[in-house]
PDB file of C-alpha atoms in Angstrom:
ATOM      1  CA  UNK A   1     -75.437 -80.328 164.416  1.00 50.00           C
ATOM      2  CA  UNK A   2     -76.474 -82.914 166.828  1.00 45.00           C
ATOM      3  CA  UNK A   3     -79.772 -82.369 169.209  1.00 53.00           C
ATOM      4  CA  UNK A   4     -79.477 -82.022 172.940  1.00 44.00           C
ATOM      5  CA  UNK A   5     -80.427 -85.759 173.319  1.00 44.00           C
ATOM      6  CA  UNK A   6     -77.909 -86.587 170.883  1.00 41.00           C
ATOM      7  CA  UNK A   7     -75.171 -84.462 172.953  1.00 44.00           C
ATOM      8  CA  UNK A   8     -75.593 -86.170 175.841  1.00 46.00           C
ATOM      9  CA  UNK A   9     -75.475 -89.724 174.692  1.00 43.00           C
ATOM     10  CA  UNK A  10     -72.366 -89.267 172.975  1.00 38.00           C
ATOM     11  CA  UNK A  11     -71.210 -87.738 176.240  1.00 43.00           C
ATOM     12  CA  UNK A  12     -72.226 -90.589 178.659  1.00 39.00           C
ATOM     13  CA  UNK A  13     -70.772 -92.889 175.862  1.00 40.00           C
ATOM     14  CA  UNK A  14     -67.231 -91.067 176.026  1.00 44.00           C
ATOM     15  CA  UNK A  15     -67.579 -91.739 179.648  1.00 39.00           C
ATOM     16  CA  UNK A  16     -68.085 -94.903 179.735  1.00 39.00           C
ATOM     17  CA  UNK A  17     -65.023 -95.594 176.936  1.00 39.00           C
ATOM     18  CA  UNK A  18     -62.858 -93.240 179.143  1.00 42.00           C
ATOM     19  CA  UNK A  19     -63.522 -95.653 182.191  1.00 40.00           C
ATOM     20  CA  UNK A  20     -63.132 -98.528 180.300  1.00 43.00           C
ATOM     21  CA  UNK A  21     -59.821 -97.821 178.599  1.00 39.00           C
ATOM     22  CA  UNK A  22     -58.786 -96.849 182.527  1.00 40.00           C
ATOM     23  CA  UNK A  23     -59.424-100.066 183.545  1.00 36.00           C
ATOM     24  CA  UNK A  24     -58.073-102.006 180.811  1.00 40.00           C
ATOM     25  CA  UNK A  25     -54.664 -99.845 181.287  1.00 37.00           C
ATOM     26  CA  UNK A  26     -54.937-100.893 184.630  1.00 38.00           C
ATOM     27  CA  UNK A  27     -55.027-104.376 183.464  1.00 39.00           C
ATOM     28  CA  UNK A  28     -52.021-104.263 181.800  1.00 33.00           C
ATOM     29  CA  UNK A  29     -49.676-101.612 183.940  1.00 33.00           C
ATOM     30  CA  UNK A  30     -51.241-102.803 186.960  1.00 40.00           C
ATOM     31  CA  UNK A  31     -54.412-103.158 189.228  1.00 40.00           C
ATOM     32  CA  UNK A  32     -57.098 -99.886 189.333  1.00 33.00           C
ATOM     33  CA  UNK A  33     -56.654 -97.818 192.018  1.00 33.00           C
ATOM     34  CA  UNK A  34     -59.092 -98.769 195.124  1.00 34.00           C
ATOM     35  CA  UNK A  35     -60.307 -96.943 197.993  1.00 34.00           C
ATOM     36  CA  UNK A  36     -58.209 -97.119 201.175  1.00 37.00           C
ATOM     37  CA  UNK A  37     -58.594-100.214 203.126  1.00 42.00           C
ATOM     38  CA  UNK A  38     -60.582 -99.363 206.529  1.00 65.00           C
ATOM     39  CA  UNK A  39     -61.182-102.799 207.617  1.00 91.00           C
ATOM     40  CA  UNK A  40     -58.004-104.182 208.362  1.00 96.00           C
ATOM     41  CA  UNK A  41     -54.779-102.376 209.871  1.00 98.00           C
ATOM     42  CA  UNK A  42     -50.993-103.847 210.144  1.00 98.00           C
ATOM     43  CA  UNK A  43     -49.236-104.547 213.222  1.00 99.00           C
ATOM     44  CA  UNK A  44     -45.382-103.816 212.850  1.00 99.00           C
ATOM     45  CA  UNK A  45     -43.203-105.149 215.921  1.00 99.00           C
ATOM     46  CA  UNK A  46     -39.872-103.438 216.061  1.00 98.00           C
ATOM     47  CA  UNK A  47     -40.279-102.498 212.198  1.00 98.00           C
ATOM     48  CA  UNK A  48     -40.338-106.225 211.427  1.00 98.00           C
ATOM     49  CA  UNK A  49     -42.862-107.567 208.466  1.00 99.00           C
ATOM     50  CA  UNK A  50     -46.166-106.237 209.405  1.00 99.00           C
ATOM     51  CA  UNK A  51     -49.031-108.478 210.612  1.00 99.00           C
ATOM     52  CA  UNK A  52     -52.409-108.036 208.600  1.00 98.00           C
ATOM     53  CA  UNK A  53     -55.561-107.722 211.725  1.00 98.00           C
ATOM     54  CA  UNK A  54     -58.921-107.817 210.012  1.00 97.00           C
ATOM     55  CA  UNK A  55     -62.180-106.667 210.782  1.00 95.00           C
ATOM     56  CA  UNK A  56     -63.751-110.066 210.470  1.00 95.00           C
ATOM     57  CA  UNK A  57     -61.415-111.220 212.709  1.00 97.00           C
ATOM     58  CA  UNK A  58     -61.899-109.057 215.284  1.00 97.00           C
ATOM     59  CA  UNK A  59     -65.314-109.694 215.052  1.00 95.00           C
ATOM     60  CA  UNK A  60     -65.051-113.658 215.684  1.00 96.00           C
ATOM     61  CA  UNK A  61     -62.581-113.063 218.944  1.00 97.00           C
ATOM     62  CA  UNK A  62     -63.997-115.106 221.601  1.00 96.00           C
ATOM     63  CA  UNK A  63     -62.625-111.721 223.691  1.00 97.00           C
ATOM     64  CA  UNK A  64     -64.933-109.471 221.229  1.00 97.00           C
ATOM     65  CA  UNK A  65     -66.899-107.022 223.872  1.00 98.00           C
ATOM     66  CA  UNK A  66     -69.073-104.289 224.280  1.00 97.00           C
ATOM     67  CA  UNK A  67     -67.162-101.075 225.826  1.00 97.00           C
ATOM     68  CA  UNK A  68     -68.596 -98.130 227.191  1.00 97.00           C
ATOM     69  CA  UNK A  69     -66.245 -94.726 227.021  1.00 97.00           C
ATOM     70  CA  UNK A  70     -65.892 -91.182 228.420  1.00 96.00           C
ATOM     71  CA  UNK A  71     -64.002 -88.679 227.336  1.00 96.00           C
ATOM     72  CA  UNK A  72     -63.276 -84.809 227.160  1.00 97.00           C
ATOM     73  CA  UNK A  73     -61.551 -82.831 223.943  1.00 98.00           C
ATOM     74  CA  UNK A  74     -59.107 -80.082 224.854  1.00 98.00           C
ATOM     75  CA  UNK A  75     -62.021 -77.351 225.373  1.00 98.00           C
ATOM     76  CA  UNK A  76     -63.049 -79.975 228.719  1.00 96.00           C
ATOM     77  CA  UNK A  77     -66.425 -81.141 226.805  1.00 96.00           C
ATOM     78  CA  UNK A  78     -67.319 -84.502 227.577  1.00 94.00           C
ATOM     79  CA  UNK A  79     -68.861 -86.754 225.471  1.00 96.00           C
ATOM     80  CA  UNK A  80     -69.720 -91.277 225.809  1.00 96.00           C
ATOM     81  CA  UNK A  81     -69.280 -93.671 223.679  1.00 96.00           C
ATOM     82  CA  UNK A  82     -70.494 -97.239 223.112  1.00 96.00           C
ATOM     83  CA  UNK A  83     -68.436 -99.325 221.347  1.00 97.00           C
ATOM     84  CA  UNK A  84     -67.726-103.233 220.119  1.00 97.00           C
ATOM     85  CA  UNK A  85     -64.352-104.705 219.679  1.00 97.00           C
ATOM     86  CA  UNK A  86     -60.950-106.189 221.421  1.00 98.00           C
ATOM     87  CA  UNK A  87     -58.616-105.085 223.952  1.00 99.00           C
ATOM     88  CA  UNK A  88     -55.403-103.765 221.801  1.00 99.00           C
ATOM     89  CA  UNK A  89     -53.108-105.979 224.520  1.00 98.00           C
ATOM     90  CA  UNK A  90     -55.235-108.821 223.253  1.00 98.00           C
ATOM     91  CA  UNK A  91     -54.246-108.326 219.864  1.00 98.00           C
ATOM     92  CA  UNK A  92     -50.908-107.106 220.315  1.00 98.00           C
ATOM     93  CA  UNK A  93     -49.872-110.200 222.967  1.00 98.00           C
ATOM     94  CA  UNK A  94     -49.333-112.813 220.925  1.00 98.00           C
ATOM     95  CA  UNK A  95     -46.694-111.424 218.627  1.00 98.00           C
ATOM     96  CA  UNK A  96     -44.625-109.737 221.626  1.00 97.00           C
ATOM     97  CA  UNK A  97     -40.996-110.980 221.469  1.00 97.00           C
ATOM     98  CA  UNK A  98     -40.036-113.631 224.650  1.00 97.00           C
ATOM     99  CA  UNK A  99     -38.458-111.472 227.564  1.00 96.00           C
ATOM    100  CA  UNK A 100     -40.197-107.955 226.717  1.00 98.00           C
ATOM    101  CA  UNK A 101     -43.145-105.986 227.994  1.00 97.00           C
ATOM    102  CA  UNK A 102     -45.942-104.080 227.165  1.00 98.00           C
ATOM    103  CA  UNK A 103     -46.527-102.388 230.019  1.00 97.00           C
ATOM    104  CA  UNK A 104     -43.491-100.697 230.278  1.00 98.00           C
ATOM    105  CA  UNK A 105     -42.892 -97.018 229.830  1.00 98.00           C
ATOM    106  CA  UNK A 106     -39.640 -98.087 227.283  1.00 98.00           C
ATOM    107  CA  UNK A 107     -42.149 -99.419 225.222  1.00 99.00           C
ATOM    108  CA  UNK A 108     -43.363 -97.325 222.384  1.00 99.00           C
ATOM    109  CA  UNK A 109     -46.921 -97.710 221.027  1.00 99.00           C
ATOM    110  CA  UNK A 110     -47.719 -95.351 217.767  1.00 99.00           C
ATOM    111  CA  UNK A 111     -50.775 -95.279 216.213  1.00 99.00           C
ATOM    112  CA  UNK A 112     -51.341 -93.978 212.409  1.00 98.00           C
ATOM    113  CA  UNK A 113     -54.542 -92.824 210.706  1.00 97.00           C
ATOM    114  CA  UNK A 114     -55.680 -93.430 207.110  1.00 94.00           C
ATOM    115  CA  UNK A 115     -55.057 -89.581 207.132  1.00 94.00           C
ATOM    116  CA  UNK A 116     -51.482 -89.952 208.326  1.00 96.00           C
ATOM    117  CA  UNK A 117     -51.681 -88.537 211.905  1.00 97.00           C
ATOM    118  CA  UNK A 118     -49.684 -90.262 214.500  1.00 98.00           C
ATOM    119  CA  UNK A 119     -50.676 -90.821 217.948  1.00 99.00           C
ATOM    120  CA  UNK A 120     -47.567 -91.906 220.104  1.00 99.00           C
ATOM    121  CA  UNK A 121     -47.790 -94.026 223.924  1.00 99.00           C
ATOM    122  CA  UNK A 122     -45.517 -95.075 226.275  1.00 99.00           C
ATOM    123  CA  UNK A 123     -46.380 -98.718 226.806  1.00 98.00           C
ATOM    124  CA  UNK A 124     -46.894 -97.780 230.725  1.00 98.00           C
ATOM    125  CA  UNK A 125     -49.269 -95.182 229.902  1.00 98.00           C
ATOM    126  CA  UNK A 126     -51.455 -97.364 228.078  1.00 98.00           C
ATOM    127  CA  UNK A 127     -51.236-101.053 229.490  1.00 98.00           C
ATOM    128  CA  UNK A 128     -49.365-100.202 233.083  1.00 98.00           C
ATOM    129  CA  UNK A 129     -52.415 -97.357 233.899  1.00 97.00           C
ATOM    130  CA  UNK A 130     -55.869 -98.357 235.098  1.00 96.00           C
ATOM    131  CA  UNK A 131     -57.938 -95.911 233.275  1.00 97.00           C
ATOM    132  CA  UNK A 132     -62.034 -95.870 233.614  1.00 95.00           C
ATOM    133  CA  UNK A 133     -65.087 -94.993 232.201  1.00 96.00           C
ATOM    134  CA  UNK A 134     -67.006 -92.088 233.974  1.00 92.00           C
ATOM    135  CA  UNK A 135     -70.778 -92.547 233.747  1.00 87.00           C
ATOM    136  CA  UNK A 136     -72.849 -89.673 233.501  1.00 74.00           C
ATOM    137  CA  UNK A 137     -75.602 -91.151 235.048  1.00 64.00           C
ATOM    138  CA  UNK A 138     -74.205 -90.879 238.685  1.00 60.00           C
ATOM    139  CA  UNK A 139     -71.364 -90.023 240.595  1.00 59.00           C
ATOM    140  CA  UNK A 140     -68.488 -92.393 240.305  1.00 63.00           C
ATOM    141  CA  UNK A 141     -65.270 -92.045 241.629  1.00 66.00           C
ATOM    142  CA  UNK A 142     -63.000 -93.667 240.031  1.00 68.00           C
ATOM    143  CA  UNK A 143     -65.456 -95.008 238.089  1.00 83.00           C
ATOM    144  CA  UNK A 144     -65.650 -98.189 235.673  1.00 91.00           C
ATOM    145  CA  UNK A 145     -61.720 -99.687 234.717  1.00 95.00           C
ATOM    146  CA  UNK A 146     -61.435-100.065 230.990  1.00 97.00           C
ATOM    147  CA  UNK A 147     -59.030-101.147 228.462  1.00 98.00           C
ATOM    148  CA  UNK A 148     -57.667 -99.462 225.662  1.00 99.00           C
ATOM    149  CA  UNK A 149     -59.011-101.371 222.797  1.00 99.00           C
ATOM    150  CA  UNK A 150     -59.665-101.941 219.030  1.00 98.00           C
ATOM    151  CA  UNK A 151     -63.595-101.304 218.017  1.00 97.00           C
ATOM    152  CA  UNK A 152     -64.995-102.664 215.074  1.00 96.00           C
ATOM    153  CA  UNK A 153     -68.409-100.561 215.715  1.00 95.00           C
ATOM    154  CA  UNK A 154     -69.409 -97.837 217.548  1.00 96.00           C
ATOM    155  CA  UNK A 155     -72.673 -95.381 218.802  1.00 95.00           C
ATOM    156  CA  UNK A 156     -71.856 -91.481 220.279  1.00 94.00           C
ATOM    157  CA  UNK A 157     -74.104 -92.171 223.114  1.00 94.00           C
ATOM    158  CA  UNK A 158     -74.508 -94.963 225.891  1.00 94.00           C
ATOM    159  CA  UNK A 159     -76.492 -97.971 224.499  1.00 95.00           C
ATOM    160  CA  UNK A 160     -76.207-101.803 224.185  1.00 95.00           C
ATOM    161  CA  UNK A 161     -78.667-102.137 221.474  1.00 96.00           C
ATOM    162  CA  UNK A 162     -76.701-103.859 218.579  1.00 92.00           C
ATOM    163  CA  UNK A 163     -79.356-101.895 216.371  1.00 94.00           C
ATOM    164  CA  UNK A 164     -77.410 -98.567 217.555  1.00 96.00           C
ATOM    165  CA  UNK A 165     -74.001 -99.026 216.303  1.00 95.00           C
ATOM    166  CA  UNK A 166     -72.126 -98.051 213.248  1.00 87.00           C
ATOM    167  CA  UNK A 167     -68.609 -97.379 211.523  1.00 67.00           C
ATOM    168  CA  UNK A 168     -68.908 -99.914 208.505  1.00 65.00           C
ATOM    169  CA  UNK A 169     -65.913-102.111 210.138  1.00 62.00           C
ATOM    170  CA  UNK A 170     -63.898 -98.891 210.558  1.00 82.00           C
ATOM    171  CA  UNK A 171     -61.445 -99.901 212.919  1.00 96.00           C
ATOM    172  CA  UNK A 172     -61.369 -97.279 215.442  1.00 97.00           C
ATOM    173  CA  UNK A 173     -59.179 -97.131 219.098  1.00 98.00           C
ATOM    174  CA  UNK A 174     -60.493 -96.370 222.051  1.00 99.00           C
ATOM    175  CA  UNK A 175     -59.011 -95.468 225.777  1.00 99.00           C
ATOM    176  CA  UNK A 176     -60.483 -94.281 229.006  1.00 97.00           C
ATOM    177  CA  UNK A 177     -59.232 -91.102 231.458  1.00 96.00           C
ATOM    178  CA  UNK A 178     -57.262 -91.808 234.295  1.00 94.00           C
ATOM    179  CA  UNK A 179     -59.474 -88.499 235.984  1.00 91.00           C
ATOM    180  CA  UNK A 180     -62.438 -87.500 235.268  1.00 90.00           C
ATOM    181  CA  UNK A 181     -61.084 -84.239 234.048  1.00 93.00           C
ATOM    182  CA  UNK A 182     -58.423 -85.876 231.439  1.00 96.00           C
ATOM    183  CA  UNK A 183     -58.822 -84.560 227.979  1.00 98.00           C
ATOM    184  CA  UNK A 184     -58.293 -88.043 225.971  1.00 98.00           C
ATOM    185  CA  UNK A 185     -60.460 -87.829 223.013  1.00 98.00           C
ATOM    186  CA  UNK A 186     -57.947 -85.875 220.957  1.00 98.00           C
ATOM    187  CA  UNK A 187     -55.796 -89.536 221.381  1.00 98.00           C
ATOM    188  CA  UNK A 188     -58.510 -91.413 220.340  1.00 98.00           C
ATOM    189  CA  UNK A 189     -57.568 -92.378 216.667  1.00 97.00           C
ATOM    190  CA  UNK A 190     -61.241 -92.331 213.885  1.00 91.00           C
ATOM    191  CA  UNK A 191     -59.580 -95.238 211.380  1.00 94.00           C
ATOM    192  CA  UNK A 192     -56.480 -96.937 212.492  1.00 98.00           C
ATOM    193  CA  UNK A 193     -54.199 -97.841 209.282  1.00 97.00           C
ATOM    194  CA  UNK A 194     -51.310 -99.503 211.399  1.00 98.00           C
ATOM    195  CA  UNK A 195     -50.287 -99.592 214.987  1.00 99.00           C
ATOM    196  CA  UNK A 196     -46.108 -99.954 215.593  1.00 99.00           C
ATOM    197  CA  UNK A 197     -44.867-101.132 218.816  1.00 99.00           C
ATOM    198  CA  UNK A 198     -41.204-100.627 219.964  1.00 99.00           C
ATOM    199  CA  UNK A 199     -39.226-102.364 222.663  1.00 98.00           C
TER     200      UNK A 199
END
């Protein structure tokens, strides 16, 4: 009978030959499974080939901004948000088809998850609305205009120390309430895996 230190060699050693006959299958069926991409999403225009946006990218957009957001969830709770990143009409603009519009409430804007949920816009709603950012700090009415937009980085709380922010390049999208009382966070999407847009 083998000892207890024994044991568990041979079982770290069947392991590690499990693993590596999974990879070298992989090698020859195909590649290893990876983790799902969260730096990068694809941008389909009327279901044509989609358009790879990175992270990096993002990042080195002479547009790239700090944001600050407000927001309530649907029990009226309001929380802010810092974040870092592009307007979406920024990165959407330059692949729009001659003769069509954004901001347009024929235009269809849907928004999937890594997990699959689906956030749909009309273009109007998005692009065509001023919506704003109400500070806590004081009384604002209508408070600060913002665009919807893209972030590459983000903090739950108001700052614009670059020390603050997080997300690992989770790309992450962001737009601000038209009142004070509009219940937009449950539209805000956590990791954006592609964003369609319909004329």
């Amino acid at each position: 009978m083998f000892g207890k230190k024994m044991k568990g060699r041979i079982k770290v050693l069947s392991v590690f030959l499990t693993l590596a006959l999974a990879f070298s299958m992989a090698g020859i069926f195909g590649q290893a499974p990876v983790l799902a991409a969260t730096t990068q999403f694809d941008l389909i225009i009327d279901g044509g080939t989609p358009i790879t946006i990175t992270a990096s990218s993002i990042n080195s957009s002479l547009d790239y901004k700090l944001v600050h957001y407000s927001g309530r969830n649907n029990a009226g709770t309001q929380a802010y948000y810092s974040t870092r990143g592009v307007d979406l009409e920024d990165l959407i603009a330059p692949y729009v088809p001659s003769g069509e519009d954004l901001d347009v409430a024929t235009t269809e804007i849907i928004i999937t998850s890594d997990d699959a949920t689906t956030k749909t816009f009309a273009g109007d709603d998005l692009f065509g609305t001023t919506r704003y950012y109400y500070p806590s700090t004081y009384p604002v009415d209508p408070g600060d205009p913002v665009e919807a937009l893209i972030a590459t980085s983000d903090a739950a709380f108001i700052t614009t120390n670059p020390a603050d922010f997080g997300s690992g390049d989770a790309l992450r999208f962001y737009y601000g309430q038209t009142t004070d009382a509009e219940k937009n966070r449950p539209n805000w999407v956590k990791t954006v895996e592609t964003i369609e847009v319909n004329f």
